[in-house]
mmCIF file of C-alpha atoms in Angstrom:
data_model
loop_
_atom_site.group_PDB
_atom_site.id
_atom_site.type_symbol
_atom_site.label_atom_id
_atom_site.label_comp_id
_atom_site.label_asym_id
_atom_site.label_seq_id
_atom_site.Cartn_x
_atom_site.Cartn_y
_atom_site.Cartn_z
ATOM 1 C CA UNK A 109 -62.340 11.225 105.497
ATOM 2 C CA UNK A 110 -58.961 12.653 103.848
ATOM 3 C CA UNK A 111 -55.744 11.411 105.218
ATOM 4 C CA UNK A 112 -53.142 14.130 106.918
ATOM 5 C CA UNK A 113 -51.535 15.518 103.720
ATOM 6 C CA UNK A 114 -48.332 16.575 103.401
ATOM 7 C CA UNK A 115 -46.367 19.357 100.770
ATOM 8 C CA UNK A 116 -44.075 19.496 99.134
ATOM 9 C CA UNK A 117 -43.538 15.514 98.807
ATOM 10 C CA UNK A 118 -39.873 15.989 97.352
ATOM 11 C CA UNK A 119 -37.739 19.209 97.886
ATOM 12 C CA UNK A 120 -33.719 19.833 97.405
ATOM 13 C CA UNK A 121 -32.022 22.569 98.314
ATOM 14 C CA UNK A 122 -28.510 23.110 99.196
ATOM 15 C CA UNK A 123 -26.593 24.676 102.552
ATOM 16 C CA UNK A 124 -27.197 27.425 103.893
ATOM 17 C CA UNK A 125 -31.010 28.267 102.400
ATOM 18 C CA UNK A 126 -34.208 27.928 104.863
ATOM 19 C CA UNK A 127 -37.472 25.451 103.737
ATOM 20 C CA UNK A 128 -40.879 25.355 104.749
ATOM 21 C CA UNK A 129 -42.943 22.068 105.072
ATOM 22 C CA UNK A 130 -46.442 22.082 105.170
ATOM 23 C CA UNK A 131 -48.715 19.569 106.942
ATOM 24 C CA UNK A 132 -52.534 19.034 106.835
ATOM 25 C CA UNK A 133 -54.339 16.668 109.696
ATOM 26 C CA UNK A 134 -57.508 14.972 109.536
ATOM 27 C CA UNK A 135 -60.325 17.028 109.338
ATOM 28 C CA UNK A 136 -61.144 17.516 113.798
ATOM 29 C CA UNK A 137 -57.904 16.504 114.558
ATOM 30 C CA UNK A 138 -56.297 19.387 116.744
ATOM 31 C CA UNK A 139 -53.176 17.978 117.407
ATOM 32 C CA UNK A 140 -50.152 17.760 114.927
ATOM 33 C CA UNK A 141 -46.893 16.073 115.583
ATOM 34 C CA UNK A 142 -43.856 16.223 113.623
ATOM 35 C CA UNK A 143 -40.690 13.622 113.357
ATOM 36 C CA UNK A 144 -37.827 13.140 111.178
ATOM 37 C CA UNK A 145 -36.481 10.287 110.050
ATOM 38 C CA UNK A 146 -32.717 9.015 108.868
ATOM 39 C CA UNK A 147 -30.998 5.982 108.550
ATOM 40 C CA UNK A 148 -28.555 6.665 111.025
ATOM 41 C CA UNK A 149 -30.499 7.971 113.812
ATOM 42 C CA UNK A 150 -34.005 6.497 113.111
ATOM 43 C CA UNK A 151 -37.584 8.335 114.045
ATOM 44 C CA UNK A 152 -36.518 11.673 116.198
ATOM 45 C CA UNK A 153 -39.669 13.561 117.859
ATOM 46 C CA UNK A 154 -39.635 17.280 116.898
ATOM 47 C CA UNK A 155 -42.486 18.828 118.105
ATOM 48 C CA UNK A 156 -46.299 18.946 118.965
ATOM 49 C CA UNK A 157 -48.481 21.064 118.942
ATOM 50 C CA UNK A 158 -52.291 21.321 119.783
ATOM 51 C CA UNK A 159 -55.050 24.432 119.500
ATOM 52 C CA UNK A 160 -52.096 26.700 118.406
ATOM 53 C CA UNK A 161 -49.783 25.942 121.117
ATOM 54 C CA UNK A 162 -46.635 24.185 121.154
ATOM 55 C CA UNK A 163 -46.540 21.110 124.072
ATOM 56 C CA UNK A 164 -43.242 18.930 123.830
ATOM 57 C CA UNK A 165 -40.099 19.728 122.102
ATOM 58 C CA UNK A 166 -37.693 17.324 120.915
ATOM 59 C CA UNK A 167 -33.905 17.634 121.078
ATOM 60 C CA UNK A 168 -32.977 19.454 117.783
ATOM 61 C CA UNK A 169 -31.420 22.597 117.741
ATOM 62 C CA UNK A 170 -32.955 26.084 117.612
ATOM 63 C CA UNK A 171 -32.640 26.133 113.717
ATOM 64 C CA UNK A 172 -35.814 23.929 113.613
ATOM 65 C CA UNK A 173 -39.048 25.644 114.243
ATOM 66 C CA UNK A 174 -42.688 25.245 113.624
ATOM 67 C CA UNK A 175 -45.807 26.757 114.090
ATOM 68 C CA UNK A 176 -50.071 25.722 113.936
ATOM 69 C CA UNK A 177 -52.643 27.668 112.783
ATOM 70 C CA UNK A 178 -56.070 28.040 114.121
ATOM 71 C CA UNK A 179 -57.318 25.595 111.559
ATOM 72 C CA UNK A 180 -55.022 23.276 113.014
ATOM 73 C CA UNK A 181 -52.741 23.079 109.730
ATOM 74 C CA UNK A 182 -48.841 22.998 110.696
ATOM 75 C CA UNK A 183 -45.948 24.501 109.199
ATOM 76 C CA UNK A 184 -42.267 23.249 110.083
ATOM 77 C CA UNK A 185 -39.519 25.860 109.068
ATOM 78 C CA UNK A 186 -35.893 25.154 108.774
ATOM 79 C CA UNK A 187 -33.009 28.041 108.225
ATOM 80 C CA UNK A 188 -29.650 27.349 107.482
ATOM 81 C CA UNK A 189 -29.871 23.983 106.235
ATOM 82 C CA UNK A 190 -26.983 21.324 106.829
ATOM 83 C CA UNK A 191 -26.241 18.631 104.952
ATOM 84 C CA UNK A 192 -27.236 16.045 107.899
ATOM 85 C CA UNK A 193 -30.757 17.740 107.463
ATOM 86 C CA UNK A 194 -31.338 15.839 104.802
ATOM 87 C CA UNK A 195 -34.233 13.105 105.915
ATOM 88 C CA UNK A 196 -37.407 12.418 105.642
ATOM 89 C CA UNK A 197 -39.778 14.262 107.639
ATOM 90 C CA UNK A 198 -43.140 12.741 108.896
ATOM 91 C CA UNK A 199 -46.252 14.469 109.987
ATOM 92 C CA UNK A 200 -48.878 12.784 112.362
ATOM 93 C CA UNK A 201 -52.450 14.021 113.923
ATOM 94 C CA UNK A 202 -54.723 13.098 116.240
ATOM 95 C CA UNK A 203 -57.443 14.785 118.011
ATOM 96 C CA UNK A 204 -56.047 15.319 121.375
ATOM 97 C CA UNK A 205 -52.965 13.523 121.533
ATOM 98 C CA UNK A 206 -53.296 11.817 124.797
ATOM 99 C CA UNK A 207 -51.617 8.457 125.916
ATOM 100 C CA UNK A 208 -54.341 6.002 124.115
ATOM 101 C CA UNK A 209 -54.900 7.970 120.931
ATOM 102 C CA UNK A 210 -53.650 6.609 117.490
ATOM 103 C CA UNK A 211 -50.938 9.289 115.966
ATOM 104 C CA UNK A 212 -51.773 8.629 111.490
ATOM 105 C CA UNK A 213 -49.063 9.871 109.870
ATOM 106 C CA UNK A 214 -48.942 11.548 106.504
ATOM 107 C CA UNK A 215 -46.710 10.122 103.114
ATOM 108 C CA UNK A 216 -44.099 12.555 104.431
ATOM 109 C CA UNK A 217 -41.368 14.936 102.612
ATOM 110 C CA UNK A 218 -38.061 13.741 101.142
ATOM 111 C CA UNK A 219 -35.653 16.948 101.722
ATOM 112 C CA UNK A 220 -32.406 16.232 100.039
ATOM 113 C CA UNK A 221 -29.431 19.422 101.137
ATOM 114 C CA UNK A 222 -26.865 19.682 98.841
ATOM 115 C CA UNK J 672 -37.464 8.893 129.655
ATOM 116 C CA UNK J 673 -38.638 5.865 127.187
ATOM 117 C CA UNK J 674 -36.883 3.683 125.149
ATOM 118 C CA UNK J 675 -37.647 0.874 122.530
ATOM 119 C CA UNK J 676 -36.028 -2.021 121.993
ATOM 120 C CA UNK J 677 -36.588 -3.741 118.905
ATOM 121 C CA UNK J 678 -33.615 -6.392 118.739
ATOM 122 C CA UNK J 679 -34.090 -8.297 115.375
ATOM 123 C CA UNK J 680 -32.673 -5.909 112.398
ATOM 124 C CA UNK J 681 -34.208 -8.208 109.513
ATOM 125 C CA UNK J 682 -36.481 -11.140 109.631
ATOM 126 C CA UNK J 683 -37.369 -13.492 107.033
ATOM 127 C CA UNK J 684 -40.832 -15.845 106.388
ATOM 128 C CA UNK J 685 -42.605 -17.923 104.420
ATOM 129 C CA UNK J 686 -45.378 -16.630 102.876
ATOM 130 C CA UNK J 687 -48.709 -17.807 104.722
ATOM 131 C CA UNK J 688 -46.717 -18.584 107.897
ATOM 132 C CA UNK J 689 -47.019 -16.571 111.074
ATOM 133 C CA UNK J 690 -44.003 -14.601 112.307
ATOM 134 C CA UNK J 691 -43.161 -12.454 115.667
ATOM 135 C CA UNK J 692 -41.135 -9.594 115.861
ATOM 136 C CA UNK J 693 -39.941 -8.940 119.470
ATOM 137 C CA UNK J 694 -40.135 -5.288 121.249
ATOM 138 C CA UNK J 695 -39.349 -4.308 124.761
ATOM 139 C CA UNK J 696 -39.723 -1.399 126.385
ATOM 140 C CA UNK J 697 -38.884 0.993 129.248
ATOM 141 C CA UNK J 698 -40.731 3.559 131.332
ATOM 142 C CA UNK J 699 -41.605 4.811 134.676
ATOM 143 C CA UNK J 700 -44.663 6.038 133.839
ATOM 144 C CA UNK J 701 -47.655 4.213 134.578
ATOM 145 C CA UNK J 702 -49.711 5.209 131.599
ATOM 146 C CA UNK J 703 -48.947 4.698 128.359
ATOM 147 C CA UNK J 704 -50.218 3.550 124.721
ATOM 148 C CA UNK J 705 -48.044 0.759 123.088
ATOM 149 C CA UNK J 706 -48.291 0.919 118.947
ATOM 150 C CA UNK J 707 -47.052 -1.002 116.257
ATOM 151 C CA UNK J 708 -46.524 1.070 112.860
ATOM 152 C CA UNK J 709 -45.758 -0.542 109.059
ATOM 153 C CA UNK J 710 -43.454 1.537 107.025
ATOM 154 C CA UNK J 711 -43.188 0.536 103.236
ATOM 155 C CA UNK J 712 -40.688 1.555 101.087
ATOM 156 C CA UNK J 713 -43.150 4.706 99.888
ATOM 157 C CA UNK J 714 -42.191 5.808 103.386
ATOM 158 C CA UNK J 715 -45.555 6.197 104.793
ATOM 159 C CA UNK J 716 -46.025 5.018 108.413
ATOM 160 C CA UNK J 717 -49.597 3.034 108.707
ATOM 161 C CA UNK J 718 -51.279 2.397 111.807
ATOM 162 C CA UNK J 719 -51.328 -1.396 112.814
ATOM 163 C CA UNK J 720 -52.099 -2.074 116.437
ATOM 164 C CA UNK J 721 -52.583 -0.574 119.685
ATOM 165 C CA UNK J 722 -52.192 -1.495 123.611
ATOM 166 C CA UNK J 723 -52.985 0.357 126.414
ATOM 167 C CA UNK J 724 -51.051 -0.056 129.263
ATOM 168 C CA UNK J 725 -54.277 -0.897 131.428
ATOM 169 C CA UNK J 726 -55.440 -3.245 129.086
ATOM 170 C CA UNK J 727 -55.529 -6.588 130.478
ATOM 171 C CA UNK J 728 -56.450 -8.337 126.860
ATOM 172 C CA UNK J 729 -54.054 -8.555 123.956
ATOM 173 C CA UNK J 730 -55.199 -6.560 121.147
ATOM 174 C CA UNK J 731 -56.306 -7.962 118.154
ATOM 175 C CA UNK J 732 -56.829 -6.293 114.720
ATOM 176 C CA UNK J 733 -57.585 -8.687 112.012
ATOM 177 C CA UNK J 734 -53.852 -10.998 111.110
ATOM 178 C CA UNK J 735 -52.463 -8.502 113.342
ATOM 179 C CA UNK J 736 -52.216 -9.356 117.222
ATOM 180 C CA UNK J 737 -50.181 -7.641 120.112
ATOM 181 C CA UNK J 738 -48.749 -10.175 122.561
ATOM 182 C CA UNK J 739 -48.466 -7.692 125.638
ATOM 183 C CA UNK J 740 -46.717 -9.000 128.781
ATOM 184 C CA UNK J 741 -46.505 -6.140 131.156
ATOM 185 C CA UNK J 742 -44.069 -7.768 133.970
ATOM 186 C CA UNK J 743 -41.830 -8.173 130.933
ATOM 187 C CA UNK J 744 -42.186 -5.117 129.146
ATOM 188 C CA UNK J 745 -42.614 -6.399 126.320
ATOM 189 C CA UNK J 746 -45.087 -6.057 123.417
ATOM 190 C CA UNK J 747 -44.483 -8.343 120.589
ATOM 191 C CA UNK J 748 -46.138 -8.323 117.095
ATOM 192 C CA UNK J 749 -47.838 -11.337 115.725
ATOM 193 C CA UNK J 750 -48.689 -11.545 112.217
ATOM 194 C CA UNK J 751 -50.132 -14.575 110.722
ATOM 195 C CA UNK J 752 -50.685 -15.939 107.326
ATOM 196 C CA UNK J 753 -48.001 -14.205 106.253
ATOM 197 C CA UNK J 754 -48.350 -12.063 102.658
ATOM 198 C CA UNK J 755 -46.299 -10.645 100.146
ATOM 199 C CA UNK J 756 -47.097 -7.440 100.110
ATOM 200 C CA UNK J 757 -46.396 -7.616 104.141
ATOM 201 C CA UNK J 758 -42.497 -6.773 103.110
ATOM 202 C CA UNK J 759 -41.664 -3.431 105.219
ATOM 203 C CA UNK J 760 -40.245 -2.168 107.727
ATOM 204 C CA UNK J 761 -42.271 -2.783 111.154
ATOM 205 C CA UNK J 762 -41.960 -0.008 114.367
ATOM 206 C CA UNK J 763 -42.844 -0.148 117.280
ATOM 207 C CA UNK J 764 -43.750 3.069 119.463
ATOM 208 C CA UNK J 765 -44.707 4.106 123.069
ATOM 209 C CA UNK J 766 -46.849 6.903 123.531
ATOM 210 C CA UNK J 767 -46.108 9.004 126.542
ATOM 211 C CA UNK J 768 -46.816 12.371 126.972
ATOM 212 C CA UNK J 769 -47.665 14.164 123.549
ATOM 213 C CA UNK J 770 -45.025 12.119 121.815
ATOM 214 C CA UNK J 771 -43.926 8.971 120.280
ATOM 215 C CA UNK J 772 -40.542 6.786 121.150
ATOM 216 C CA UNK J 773 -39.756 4.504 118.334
ATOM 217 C CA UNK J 774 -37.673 1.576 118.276
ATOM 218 C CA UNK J 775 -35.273 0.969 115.625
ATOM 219 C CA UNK J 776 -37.170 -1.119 113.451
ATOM 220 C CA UNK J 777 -37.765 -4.717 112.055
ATOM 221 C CA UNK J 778 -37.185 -4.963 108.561
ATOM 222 C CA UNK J 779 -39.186 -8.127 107.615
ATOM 223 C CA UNK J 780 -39.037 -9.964 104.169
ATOM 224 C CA UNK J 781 -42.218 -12.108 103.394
ATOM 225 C CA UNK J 782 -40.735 -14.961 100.617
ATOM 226 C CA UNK J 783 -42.700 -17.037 98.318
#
């Protein structure tokens, strides 16, 4: 069974333009995470969502969005990019998401703002 | 609200000897899932081990074990016979509801 996939794998852009990441889960998984990482604050949750619907929110501002699609693929969207954007961004999936499921991440995508 | 502790920043070890990297953790709920995650420099996070909170045996997966002591909130990692390629950064994560809390991270440095 493919992994959850993740494009683009590298992007750069610089202040002020929008981006658009792109996850893939596990074939049956319904459920699709996101998280960004940085060396100063660590692994932040984003969001969740499951069937089409998002669940849980993290603390970020309004500028980051996302959206699933009823084949359960994810999109994450961006606008007005800062400089302190710049992390790596994780994807995870799992079928439901409850308390005892495993979340398998995907190899992620490096977003350098310039 | 959750939190992770992971106290140790960096920890070194010989290679083929066992080492344990310390987590504690905080919650009020009464369920919740208990993971340890390996992140190599590639960045990818992989999967290691998982406890329930109901679980009353320490999980187990292959070098990997999970020494879970409720009372103390704490879920430690065990890996033994140490390898090389072991070198990463090590997380470890409380499920609650649909999301993860990670700790800070273990950065641990197998030498030969």
């Amino acid at each position: 069974k493919a992994g959850v996939t993740q494009t683009p794998r590298y992007l750069i852009k610089t202040r002020g333009q929008q981006v658009t990441l792109s996850c893939s889960p596990i074939s049956g998984h319904r459920s699709v995470s996101w998280y960004q990482q940085t060396p100063g604050q660590g692994l932040q949750f984003l969001f969740e969502y499951f069937s089409e619907t998002q669940r849980n929110k993290g603390n970020f501002p309004g500028r980051f969005s996302g959206r699933q699609f009823s084949n359960s693929r994810s999109e994450m969207n961006v606008s007005t990019l800062e400089l302190g954007d710049s992390a790596l961004y994780l994807c995870a999936s799992s079928l439901r998401d409850s308390t005892q499921e495993t979340q398998y991440f995907g190899p992620g995508t490096r977003l350098l703002v310039l | 609200a959750q939190k992770i502790t992971q106290t140790q920043p960096g920890m070194f070890v010989q290679e083929k000897e066992a080492v344990t990297l310390d987590c504690t953790y905080d919650t009020s709920d009464q369920s919740y899932g208990l993971f340890w995650y390996k992140q190599p420099s590639s960045g990818e996070m992989i999967f290691l081990i998982y406890q329930g909170s109901y679980d009353e045996q320490n999980a187990t997966e292959g070098r990997y074990s999970l020494n879970f002591q409720k009372a103390r909130k704490s879920a430690n990692l065990v890996i033994s016979a140490s390898q090389l390629g072991d070198s990463a950064m090590y997380f470890c994560a409380m499920k609650a509801i649909y999301k993860l809390t990670f700790g800070k991270g273990t950065l641990l440095t197998v030498n030969p």
